[in-house]
Short mmCIF file of C-alpha atoms in Angstrom, two decimals:
data_model
loop_
_atom_site.label_atom_id
_atom_site.label_comp_id
_atom_site.label_asym_id
_atom_site.label_seq_id
_atom_site.Cartn_x
_atom_site.Cartn_y
_atom_site.Cartn_z
CA MET A 824 26.59 -0.91 27.21
CA ALA A 825 30.26 -0.62 27.04
CA ASP A 826 33.00 0.79 28.08
CA ALA A 827 35.64 3.30 26.32
CA ASP A 828 37.65 -0.47 25.84
CA GLY A 829 34.25 -2.17 24.16
CA ALA A 830 34.10 -4.35 27.44
CA MET A 831 30.54 -5.55 28.64
CA THR A 832 29.04 -3.91 31.65
CA GLU A 833 26.30 -4.76 34.12
CA ALA A 834 24.32 -2.02 32.40
CA ASP A 835 23.52 -3.89 28.83
CA ASP A 836 20.26 -5.69 28.63
CA ASP A 837 20.91 -8.71 27.96
CA TRP A 838 24.42 -10.30 26.31
CA LEU A 839 23.70 -10.17 22.38
CA SER A 840 22.74 -6.39 22.55
CA ALA A 841 25.71 -5.88 24.37
CA ALA A 842 28.03 -8.41 22.25
CA TRP A 843 26.25 -6.49 19.24
CA ARG A 844 27.71 -3.18 20.74
CA VAL A 845 31.23 -4.41 20.48
CA LEU A 846 30.97 -4.98 16.99
CA PRO A 847 32.27 -2.59 15.06
CA LEU A 848 30.25 0.01 14.00
CA ARG A 849 31.18 -0.43 9.98
CA SER A 850 30.31 -4.43 10.50
CA ARG A 851 27.18 -3.70 12.05
CA ARG A 852 26.09 -1.60 9.55
CA MET A 853 26.91 -3.93 6.90
CA VAL A 854 24.78 -6.54 8.96
CA GLU A 855 21.76 -4.08 8.69
CA ASP A 856 22.48 -3.71 4.66
CA ARG A 857 22.72 -7.39 4.14
CA ALA A 858 19.32 -8.31 6.52
CA ARG A 859 17.84 -5.91 4.24
CA GLY A 860 18.24 -7.50 1.07
CA GLU A 861 21.22 -5.55 -0.64
CA THR A 862 24.21 -7.05 -2.21
CA LEU A 863 27.53 -7.86 -1.65
CA GLY A 864 28.60 -5.35 -4.38
CA SER A 865 26.33 -2.67 -3.60
CA ILE A 866 27.67 -2.69 -0.06
CA GLY A 867 31.50 -3.05 -1.16
CA GLN A 868 30.35 0.52 -3.25
CA GLN A 869 28.90 2.14 -0.02
CA HIS A 870 32.14 1.17 1.94
CA GLY A 871 34.82 1.94 -0.99
CA MET A 872 35.47 -2.32 -0.70
CA SER A 873 35.75 -5.47 -3.30
CA ARG A 874 32.55 -7.42 -2.19
CA GLU A 875 35.12 -10.34 -1.16
CA ARG A 876 36.30 -8.05 1.52
CA VAL A 877 32.30 -7.01 2.73
CA ARG A 878 31.89 -11.03 2.75
CA GLN A 879 35.13 -11.48 4.93
CA LEU A 880 33.95 -8.71 7.80
CA LEU A 881 30.26 -10.46 7.60
CA VAL A 882 31.77 -13.71 8.40
CA MET A 883 34.29 -12.14 11.21
CA ALA A 884 31.36 -10.42 12.45
CA GLN A 885 28.98 -13.94 12.83
CA GLU A 886 32.13 -15.30 14.35
CA ARG A 887 32.48 -13.25 17.10
CA LEU A 888 28.61 -13.34 17.67
CA CYS A 889 29.21 -16.67 18.10
CA TYR A 890 32.18 -16.68 20.65
CA TYR A 891 30.05 -14.92 22.53
CA ALA A 892 27.05 -16.65 22.63
CA ASP A 893 29.38 -19.85 22.90
CA ALA A 894 29.91 -17.84 26.36
CA PHE A 895 26.61 -17.28 27.39
CA VAL A 896 24.88 -20.14 26.35
CA ASP A 897 26.72 -23.60 25.80
CA ASP A 898 24.21 -25.58 23.47
CA TRP A 899 22.60 -22.17 21.58
CA ARG A 900 23.04 -24.79 18.43
CA ASP A 901 21.45 -27.16 19.73
CA ARG A 902 18.23 -24.87 20.90
CA LEU A 903 18.36 -23.39 17.34
CA MET A 904 19.02 -26.43 15.41
CA ALA A 905 15.58 -28.29 17.06
CA LEU A 906 14.06 -24.87 16.31
CA THR A 907 14.57 -24.47 13.03
CA VAL A 908 13.69 -28.31 12.36
CA SER A 909 9.94 -26.44 11.69
CA PRO A 910 9.11 -25.04 8.12
CA ALA A 911 9.03 -21.90 9.51
CA ILE A 912 9.93 -20.25 13.06
CA PRO A 913 9.22 -16.62 14.16
CA GLU A 914 12.64 -15.03 15.35
CA SER A 915 10.90 -14.03 18.28
CA GLU A 916 11.03 -17.73 19.36
CA LEU A 917 14.75 -18.03 18.43
CA ALA A 918 15.62 -14.89 20.86
CA ALA A 919 13.03 -16.75 23.37
CA ALA A 920 15.34 -19.49 22.97
CA LEU A 921 18.47 -17.75 23.06
CA GLY A 922 17.49 -15.55 26.47
CA VAL A 923 17.30 -12.28 24.69
CA ARG A 924 14.99 -9.70 22.84
CA GLU A 925 15.00 -9.72 19.30
CA ASN A 926 18.15 -7.92 17.98
CA ILE A 927 19.56 -8.29 14.44
CA GLY A 928 22.37 -10.59 15.76
CA VAL A 929 19.93 -13.38 15.98
CA VAL A 930 20.21 -13.23 12.15
CA LEU A 931 23.84 -14.12 12.76
CA LEU A 932 23.79 -16.77 14.87
CA VAL A 933 20.64 -18.73 13.34
CA GLN A 934 22.22 -18.39 10.05
CA ALA A 935 25.17 -20.03 11.71
CA VAL A 936 23.02 -23.33 11.82
CA GLY A 937 22.55 -23.49 8.59
CA ALA A 938 18.98 -21.54 8.88
CA GLU A 939 17.48 -19.14 6.31
CA PRO A 940 14.06 -17.23 5.65
CA PRO A 941 11.62 -20.29 4.22
CA LEU A 942 10.15 -19.81 0.66
CA THR A 943 7.16 -19.20 -0.81
CA TRP A 944 5.07 -17.90 -3.69
CA ALA A 945 5.30 -14.53 -2.88
CA GLY A 946 9.61 -15.20 -2.20
CA ARG A 947 11.54 -15.27 1.34
CA LEU A 948 9.43 -14.82 4.38
CA HIS A 949 11.14 -12.39 6.22
CA GLY A 950 10.88 -12.83 10.15
CA TRP A 951 11.00 -16.52 9.68
CA TRP A 952 13.38 -19.30 9.70
CA THR A 953 13.93 -22.80 8.97
CA ARG A 954 16.64 -25.23 7.61
CA ASN A 955 14.29 -26.46 5.36
CA PRO A 956 13.62 -23.77 3.11
CA THR A 957 11.41 -25.60 0.18
CA ALA A 958 9.29 -26.96 2.84
CA LEU A 959 6.58 -23.70 3.91
CA GLU A 960 5.69 -23.56 0.00
CA VAL A 961 5.18 -27.16 0.14
CA LEU A 962 2.57 -27.19 3.13
CA LEU A 963 1.04 -24.36 1.49
CA ARG A 964 0.53 -25.38 -1.83
CA SER A 965 -1.05 -28.44 -0.04
CA GLY A 966 -3.55 -26.18 1.45
CA VAL A 967 -4.63 -24.69 -1.68
CA GLU A 968 -5.26 -27.86 -3.50
CA GLU A 969 -8.40 -27.94 -1.18
CA ALA A 970 -9.97 -24.45 -2.53
CA PRO A 971 -12.51 -23.16 -2.77
CA LEU A 972 -12.69 -22.50 1.06
CA ARG A 973 -15.04 -20.65 2.55
CA GLY A 974 -13.76 -17.53 5.34
CA GLU A 975 -14.76 -19.89 8.29
CA ASP A 976 -12.44 -22.54 6.41
CA VAL A 977 -9.66 -21.17 5.54
CA ALA A 978 -7.26 -21.74 9.13
CA VAL A 979 -8.16 -24.79 9.70
CA ASN A 980 -7.70 -25.99 6.54
CA PHE A 981 -3.70 -24.22 6.06
CA ALA A 982 -3.45 -25.55 10.01
CA SER A 983 -4.56 -29.48 9.20
CA ALA A 984 -1.78 -29.41 5.63
CA GLY A 985 0.80 -28.46 8.35
CA VAL A 986 1.21 -24.97 8.21
CA PRO A 987 2.72 -23.38 11.73
CA ASP A 988 0.07 -21.73 13.38
CA ASP A 989 0.82 -17.49 13.28
CA VAL A 990 2.10 -17.56 9.50
CA PRO A 991 1.25 -14.34 8.03
CA LEU A 992 -1.77 -16.15 6.06
CA LEU A 993 -3.56 -13.46 5.03
CA GLU A 994 -0.65 -11.77 3.50
CA LEU A 995 0.54 -14.70 1.60
CA LEU A 996 -2.95 -15.35 0.20
CA GLU A 997 -3.28 -11.34 -0.66
CA HIS A 998 -0.38 -11.49 -2.75
CA SER A 999 -0.18 -11.20 -6.30
CA LYS A 1000 1.57 -13.71 -7.31
CA SER A 1001 -0.70 -16.39 -4.47
CA PRO A 1002 -2.87 -19.25 -6.36
CA LEU A 1003 -5.59 -17.65 -4.88
CA VAL A 1004 -7.80 -14.93 -5.07
CA PRO A 1005 -10.75 -13.33 -2.98
CA GLY A 1006 -14.36 -13.94 -3.45
CA VAL A 1007 -16.64 -12.92 -1.14
CA GLU A 1008 -17.19 -13.17 2.64
CA GLY A 1009 -13.73 -14.07 2.89
CA SER A 1010 -13.81 -17.16 1.19
CA TRP A 1011 -11.02 -17.65 -1.25
CA LEU A 1012 -11.07 -19.29 -4.91
CA ARG A 1013 -8.20 -20.78 -7.00
CA ARG A 1014 -7.35 -17.83 -9.35
CA ARG A 1015 -7.41 -19.86 -13.03
CA ALA A 1016 -10.99 -21.17 -12.07
CA ARG A 1017 -13.18 -18.23 -9.84
CA GLY A 1018 -16.16 -18.18 -11.30
CA ARG A 1019 -16.58 -22.05 -11.17
CA ASP A 1020 -15.43 -22.27 -7.66
CA ALA A 1021 -17.53 -19.16 -6.82
CA ALA A 1022 -20.05 -20.96 -7.96
CA TYR A 1023 -19.75 -23.81 -6.01
CA LEU A 1024 -19.98 -22.15 -3.21
CA TYR A 1025 -22.97 -20.34 -4.30
CA LEU A 1026 -24.45 -23.68 -4.93
CA LEU A 1027 -23.13 -25.21 -1.01
CA ALA A 1028 -24.65 -21.97 0.42
CA ASN A 1029 -27.82 -22.31 -0.90
CA GLY A 1030 -28.19 -26.54 -0.65
CA GLU A 1031 -30.25 -26.64 -3.78
CA PRO A 1032 -30.12 -26.27 -7.62
CA CYS A 1033 -30.40 -22.92 -9.24
CA PRO A 1034 -31.29 -21.61 -13.02
CA ALA A 1035 -27.44 -20.68 -15.19
CA GLU A 1036 -28.92 -16.85 -14.42
CA ASP A 1037 -28.87 -17.20 -10.73
CA LEU A 1038 -25.25 -17.62 -10.67
CA LEU A 1039 -24.46 -14.60 -12.93
CA GLU A 1040 -23.77 -12.58 -10.37
CA PRO A 1041 -21.75 -14.80 -7.38
CA THR A 1042 -19.60 -16.21 -10.82
CA GLY A 1043 -18.77 -12.22 -12.38
CA ILE A 1044 -19.36 -14.39 -15.60
CA LYS A 1045 -21.16 -11.36 -17.43
CA ARG A 1046 -23.65 -14.34 -20.32
CA LYS A 1047 -25.47 -17.00 -19.33
CA PRO A 1048 -24.16 -18.86 -22.01
CA ALA A 1049 -20.50 -18.72 -20.78
CA VAL A 1050 -21.98 -19.78 -17.32
CA THR A 1051 -23.38 -22.83 -18.83
CA GLU A 1052 -20.10 -23.48 -20.37
CA ALA A 1053 -17.72 -23.53 -17.72
CA LEU A 1054 -19.69 -25.80 -15.35
CA ARG A 1055 -20.10 -28.41 -18.02
CA ARG A 1056 -16.27 -28.56 -18.21
CA ASP A 1057 -16.61 -28.86 -14.38
CA GLU A 1058 -17.07 -32.74 -13.43
CA ARG A 1059 -18.03 -30.85 -9.86
CA PHE A 1060 -21.55 -29.65 -11.11
CA VAL A 1061 -24.51 -31.64 -12.95
CA GLN A 1062 -27.24 -30.38 -14.87
CA LEU A 1063 -30.93 -31.23 -13.90
CA ARG A 1064 -32.11 -31.79 -17.52
CA LEU A 1065 -35.83 -31.79 -16.63
CA GLU A 1066 -35.57 -27.98 -15.07
CA GLY A 1067 -32.38 -26.91 -16.49
CA LYS A 1068 -30.73 -25.87 -13.42
CA TRP A 1069 -27.56 -26.75 -12.18
CA ALA A 1070 -27.02 -28.36 -9.11
CA LEU A 1071 -23.02 -30.07 -7.30
CA ALA A 1072 -22.75 -33.80 -7.94
CA GLU A 1073 -21.61 -34.54 -4.59
CA TRP A 1074 -25.69 -34.14 -3.45
CA PRO A 1075 -26.82 -37.79 -2.70
CA HIS A 1076 -30.57 -36.50 -3.41
CA LEU A 1077 -29.82 -35.25 -7.32
CA ASN A 1078 -31.52 -37.92 -9.19
CA VAL A 1079 -33.89 -39.80 -6.57
CA THR A 1080 -35.72 -36.82 -5.07
CA PRO A 1081 -39.24 -36.32 -6.84
CA TYR A 1082 -39.20 -32.62 -5.27
CA PRO A 1083 -38.30 -29.65 -7.23
CA ASN A 1084 -36.97 -27.76 -4.09
CA ALA A 1085 -36.99 -27.50 -0.72
CA VAL A 1086 -39.86 -26.27 0.33
CA GLU A 1087 -42.09 -28.71 -1.69
CA ALA A 1088 -40.11 -31.60 0.51
CA PHE A 1089 -40.74 -29.65 3.41
CA VAL A 1090 -44.56 -29.39 2.62
CA ALA A 1091 -45.01 -33.11 1.66
CA VAL A 1092 -43.21 -34.54 4.79
CA LEU A 1093 -45.78 -31.93 6.79
CA ALA A 1094 -49.09 -33.49 4.33
CA GLU A 1095 -47.43 -37.11 5.08
CA LEU A 1096 -46.42 -37.21 8.54
CA GLY A 1097 -48.71 -34.38 10.44
CA PRO A 1098 -47.62 -31.80 13.13
CA LEU A 1099 -43.34 -32.59 13.97
CA PRO A 1100 -40.88 -31.03 15.98
CA LYS A 1101 -38.93 -28.16 14.45
CA GLU A 1102 -35.91 -30.78 15.17
CA ALA A 1103 -37.44 -34.03 14.25
CA LEU A 1104 -38.97 -32.32 11.02
CA PHE A 1105 -35.70 -31.34 9.81
CA ILE A 1106 -34.54 -35.14 9.87
CA LYS A 1107 -37.00 -36.30 7.84
CA VAL A 1108 -36.54 -33.10 5.26
CA GLY A 1109 -33.27 -33.95 5.33
CA GLU A 1110 -33.41 -37.63 4.75
CA ARG A 1111 -35.29 -37.24 1.30
CA TYR A 1112 -33.73 -33.88 0.62
CA PRO A 1113 -30.53 -32.89 1.97
CA VAL A 1114 -29.66 -29.80 2.81
CA THR A 1115 -28.41 -26.95 4.67
CA LEU A 1116 -29.66 -25.96 7.83
CA TRP A 1117 -29.91 -22.57 7.15
CA ARG A 1118 -32.16 -23.53 4.59
CA LEU A 1119 -34.43 -25.32 6.39
CA GLN A 1120 -34.28 -22.55 8.65
CA GLN A 1121 -35.78 -20.13 5.71
CA CYS A 1122 -38.86 -23.10 5.11
CA LEU A 1123 -40.44 -22.56 8.04
CA LEU A 1124 -41.29 -18.99 6.49
CA ASP A 1125 -43.68 -20.43 3.61
CA ASP A 1126 -47.10 -19.09 3.83
CA ARG A 1127 -48.06 -23.10 3.84
CA VAL A 1128 -45.93 -23.46 6.94
CA GLY A 1129 -47.02 -22.94 10.63
CA MET A 1130 -46.69 -23.15 14.14
CA THR A 1131 -49.22 -25.39 16.60
CA GLU A 1132 -50.19 -24.76 19.88
CA ASP A 1133 -47.75 -27.15 20.87
CA GLY A 1134 -44.75 -25.06 19.24
CA SER A 1135 -44.92 -28.09 16.91
CA ILE A 1136 -44.66 -27.15 12.69
CA ASP A 1137 -47.75 -28.33 10.67
CA LEU A 1138 -49.84 -27.02 8.04
CA VAL A 1139 -51.72 -23.81 7.68
CA ALA A 1140 -54.21 -25.63 5.87
CA ARG A 1141 -54.70 -27.83 8.86
CA GLY A 1142 -55.14 -25.04 11.36
CA ALA A 1143 -51.41 -23.91 12.09
CA ASP A 1144 -50.45 -20.56 12.73
CA PRO A 1145 -48.33 -18.96 10.22
CA ILE A 1146 -44.43 -17.98 11.67
CA GLU A 1147 -43.29 -14.93 11.05
CA GLU A 1148 -39.31 -14.33 11.52
CA SER A 1149 -37.83 -11.36 14.03
CA GLU A 1150 -37.23 -8.38 12.71
CA PRO A 1151 -33.74 -8.26 10.38
CA ALA A 1152 -31.66 -5.88 11.29
CA GLN A 1153 -31.71 -2.24 9.12
CA PRO A 1154 -29.67 -1.83 6.70
CA ALA A 1155 -27.67 1.70 5.95
CA THR A 1156 -28.94 1.70 3.04
CA MET A 1157 -32.92 1.50 4.00
CA ALA A 1158 -35.04 3.98 5.66
CA ALA A 1159 -38.49 4.78 6.80
CA ASP A 1160 -40.56 7.50 7.86
CA PRO A 1161 -42.10 7.73 11.44
CA ALA A 1162 -45.40 7.13 9.96
CA GLY A 1163 -44.00 3.62 8.78
CA ASN A 1164 -45.80 5.01 5.34
CA VAL A 1165 -42.78 5.95 3.19
CA PHE A 1166 -39.57 3.37 2.56
CA GLY A 1167 -36.58 4.65 0.74
CA VAL A 1168 -33.83 2.13 -0.80
CA ARG A 1169 -30.36 3.85 -2.18
CA LEU A 1170 -29.33 1.68 -4.64
CA THR A 1171 -26.37 2.10 -6.96
CA VAL A 1172 -26.72 1.54 -11.29
CA ASP A 1173 -24.68 -1.90 -11.30
CA LYS A 1174 -24.54 -4.35 -14.19
CA ASP A 1175 -27.27 -6.25 -12.58
CA ILE A 1176 -29.71 -3.83 -13.32
CA LEU A 1177 -28.67 -2.33 -16.34
CA ARG A 1178 -29.14 -5.12 -18.12
CA GLY A 1179 -32.63 -5.64 -16.36
CA SER A 1180 -31.87 -8.08 -13.77
CA GLY A 1181 -34.45 -7.86 -10.27
CA VAL A 1182 -32.29 -6.25 -7.96
CA VAL A 1183 -31.97 -8.52 -4.52
CA VAL A 1184 -32.51 -6.45 -1.35
CA SER A 1185 -32.89 -6.69 2.18
CA SER A 1186 -35.85 -8.42 4.23
CA TRP A 1187 -36.39 -5.75 6.10
CA LEU A 1188 -38.04 -3.83 3.34
CA THR A 1189 -40.43 -6.52 2.68
CA TRP A 1190 -40.76 -7.28 6.85
CA ARG A 1191 -41.42 -3.82 7.28
CA LEU A 1192 -44.00 -3.97 4.75
CA GLY A 1193 -46.15 -6.83 6.29
CA MET A 1194 -44.75 -8.95 3.89
CA ARG A 1195 -43.42 -11.76 6.96
CA GLN A 1196 -44.60 -15.09 4.79
CA ALA A 1197 -43.29 -16.11 1.53
CA PRO A 1198 -43.92 -16.89 -1.28
CA MET A 1199 -45.75 -12.98 -1.38
CA ALA A 1200 -45.32 -10.11 -3.93
CA ARG A 1201 -46.49 -6.52 -3.86
CA THR A 1202 -46.51 -4.37 -6.74
CA PHE A 1203 -46.22 -0.24 -6.83
CA SER A 1204 -47.13 1.81 -9.43
CA ILE A 1205 -45.24 4.56 -11.53
CA ALA A 1206 -46.89 7.33 -12.98
CA GLY A 1207 -46.71 7.02 -16.93
CA HIS A 1208 -45.36 3.68 -16.69
CA PRO A 1209 -47.67 0.89 -17.73
CA THR A 1210 -45.72 -1.77 -15.87
CA PRO A 1211 -45.48 -1.90 -12.19
CA ILE A 1212 -42.13 -2.53 -10.27
CA THR A 1213 -42.89 -5.29 -7.64
CA LEU A 1214 -41.28 -6.27 -4.64
CA LYS A 1215 -41.40 -10.54 -4.38
CA ARG A 1216 -40.46 -12.21 -0.76
CA ALA A 1217 -39.23 -15.66 -1.19
CA THR A 1218 -38.23 -17.73 1.58
CA SER A 1219 -34.45 -16.87 1.24
CA ALA A 1220 -34.19 -13.64 0.12
CA ALA A 1221 -36.32 -10.27 -1.09
CA GLN A 1222 -35.93 -8.97 -4.67
CA LEU A 1223 -37.08 -5.19 -6.81
CA SER A 1224 -37.78 -6.11 -10.59
CA SER A 1225 -35.82 -4.56 -13.21
CA LEU A 1226 -35.22 -0.91 -12.70
CA ARG A 1227 -33.51 -0.88 -15.87
CA VAL A 1228 -35.67 1.35 -17.67
CA LEU A 1229 -36.67 3.75 -14.96
CA ALA A 1230 -32.56 4.57 -14.34
CA LYS A 1231 -32.46 4.63 -18.23
CA GLU A 1232 -35.42 7.63 -18.16
CA ASN A 1233 -33.83 9.61 -15.52
CA GLY A 1234 -30.32 9.78 -17.48
CA MET A 1235 -28.56 7.80 -14.96
CA VAL A 1236 -25.30 4.97 -16.10
CA GLY A 1237 -23.20 2.96 -14.30
CA GLY A 1238 -22.07 4.51 -11.23
CA CYS A 1239 -24.85 6.31 -10.67
CA GLU A 1240 -26.60 6.34 -7.20
CA PHE A 1241 -30.39 6.91 -6.34
CA VAL A 1242 -33.58 6.50 -4.41
CA LEU A 1243 -36.61 3.96 -4.88
CA PHE A 1244 -39.78 5.35 -2.45
CA LEU A 1245 -41.85 3.31 -2.11
CA ARG A 1246 -45.35 4.44 -0.49
CA ARG A 1247 -47.34 1.98 1.79
CA ASP A 1248 -50.72 3.71 1.67
CA ASP A 1249 -50.93 3.99 -2.35
CA SER A 1250 -48.99 1.21 -3.38
CA THR A 1251 -46.84 3.49 -5.55
CA ALA A 1252 -43.20 4.69 -6.51
CA ARG A 1253 -40.92 6.99 -7.97
CA ILE A 1254 -37.02 7.49 -7.78
CA GLU A 1255 -34.51 9.98 -7.07
CA HIS A 1256 -31.30 10.76 -8.92
CA ALA A 1257 -28.84 11.02 -5.50
CA CYS A 1258 -25.77 11.55 -7.08
CA ALA A 1259 -23.62 14.58 -5.69
CA ARG A 1260 -23.15 16.96 -9.25
CA GLN A 1261 -19.46 16.64 -8.92
CA TYR A 1262 -18.94 13.38 -8.61
CA CYS A 1263 -22.06 12.10 -11.16
CA ARG A 1264 -20.55 9.88 -14.00
CA ALA A 1265 -23.24 11.00 -16.10
CA GLY A 1266 -22.93 14.57 -15.10
CA VAL A 1267 -26.66 14.62 -14.04
CA PRO A 1268 -27.03 16.71 -10.70
CA SER A 1269 -29.48 15.47 -7.88
#
């Protein structure tokens, strides 16, 4: 603390805190106002003085703190100069270099060596300092050039571009002026190419070509022709003319493989080479049809593939036992009765259901229904309907056939919730509207 004459006492926590309290109260308030972004003019109006007089008082406050800094830390300017060479360094590190706690007085000392908050697309990054204010934005935009970015790659990518650790990267990416927008699973897409970037990440994750209609949901594009036109104008994509499917131009197997998909390559290798350990099989398949490890794992669930007694992978037709995956985690939107006979799936009427698309669901449902291999399908009849509901188990997902007609017959609109009930014993199905009356968009009670 300071005594009646403004002198520092031994009770002060650190020299800067004591020096700050020695400043006149009016000067301290002006420094605080200026740090919050107020103009010299607005500060002057509050105190009844000209903007020039405000400027003079701020300079005097800074000079006073510099005087105390000279007395307590001989080389404080050299320390701050060395640290603020960085494109962005947090104020806490600068305070530590001065041997003090964070204090608004640090701002005046940092400004005295010519540092200022770094520039970004979101404006000044307050709480951070540099003597090269444009450097950080250059590094950030360098990192953006690598987009689209998967969630697990974001931090590594910007670190490789030179963005300092602990810069609030997500806060900057989420800003309205950010050149990137969030995608699924923590990914980031270019704002002006979000649909094409989403398609790129989807194909990259799945590892094999797919038709344009499969890209409607991941891209958010509403019509198949629009997807086709968008991909046609992007050199990252190629269309396989015989199948009409879309693939990534970077895939080396596109023009040389005779296999339509990864599973067929998987089965062909086994048919030709016989039983193989899983690791060796994955290598051989990858040589002919490069795909992700996740996709190769899914191929093990095909109904033509099995495991021998010694743990090798072979064809079921040659005596191998079919491979079953372990039970997937039960999603919160699915439930079964204690007897395991009736299964309920809670769904929301979305754009896919309204346009008649199939509904992708958790493979927990097919696993519990005994559909452990793929491909496999099971139908469930509905009273009064000629067309049953079909549940398909593929190697990478499970899917319900279109529910559009049933949703409309029950008076449901977009946003309505319903439960689909499937009975194992008699292969029948029914749906129930699940909206609460006060929240139902269609005004239909549950």
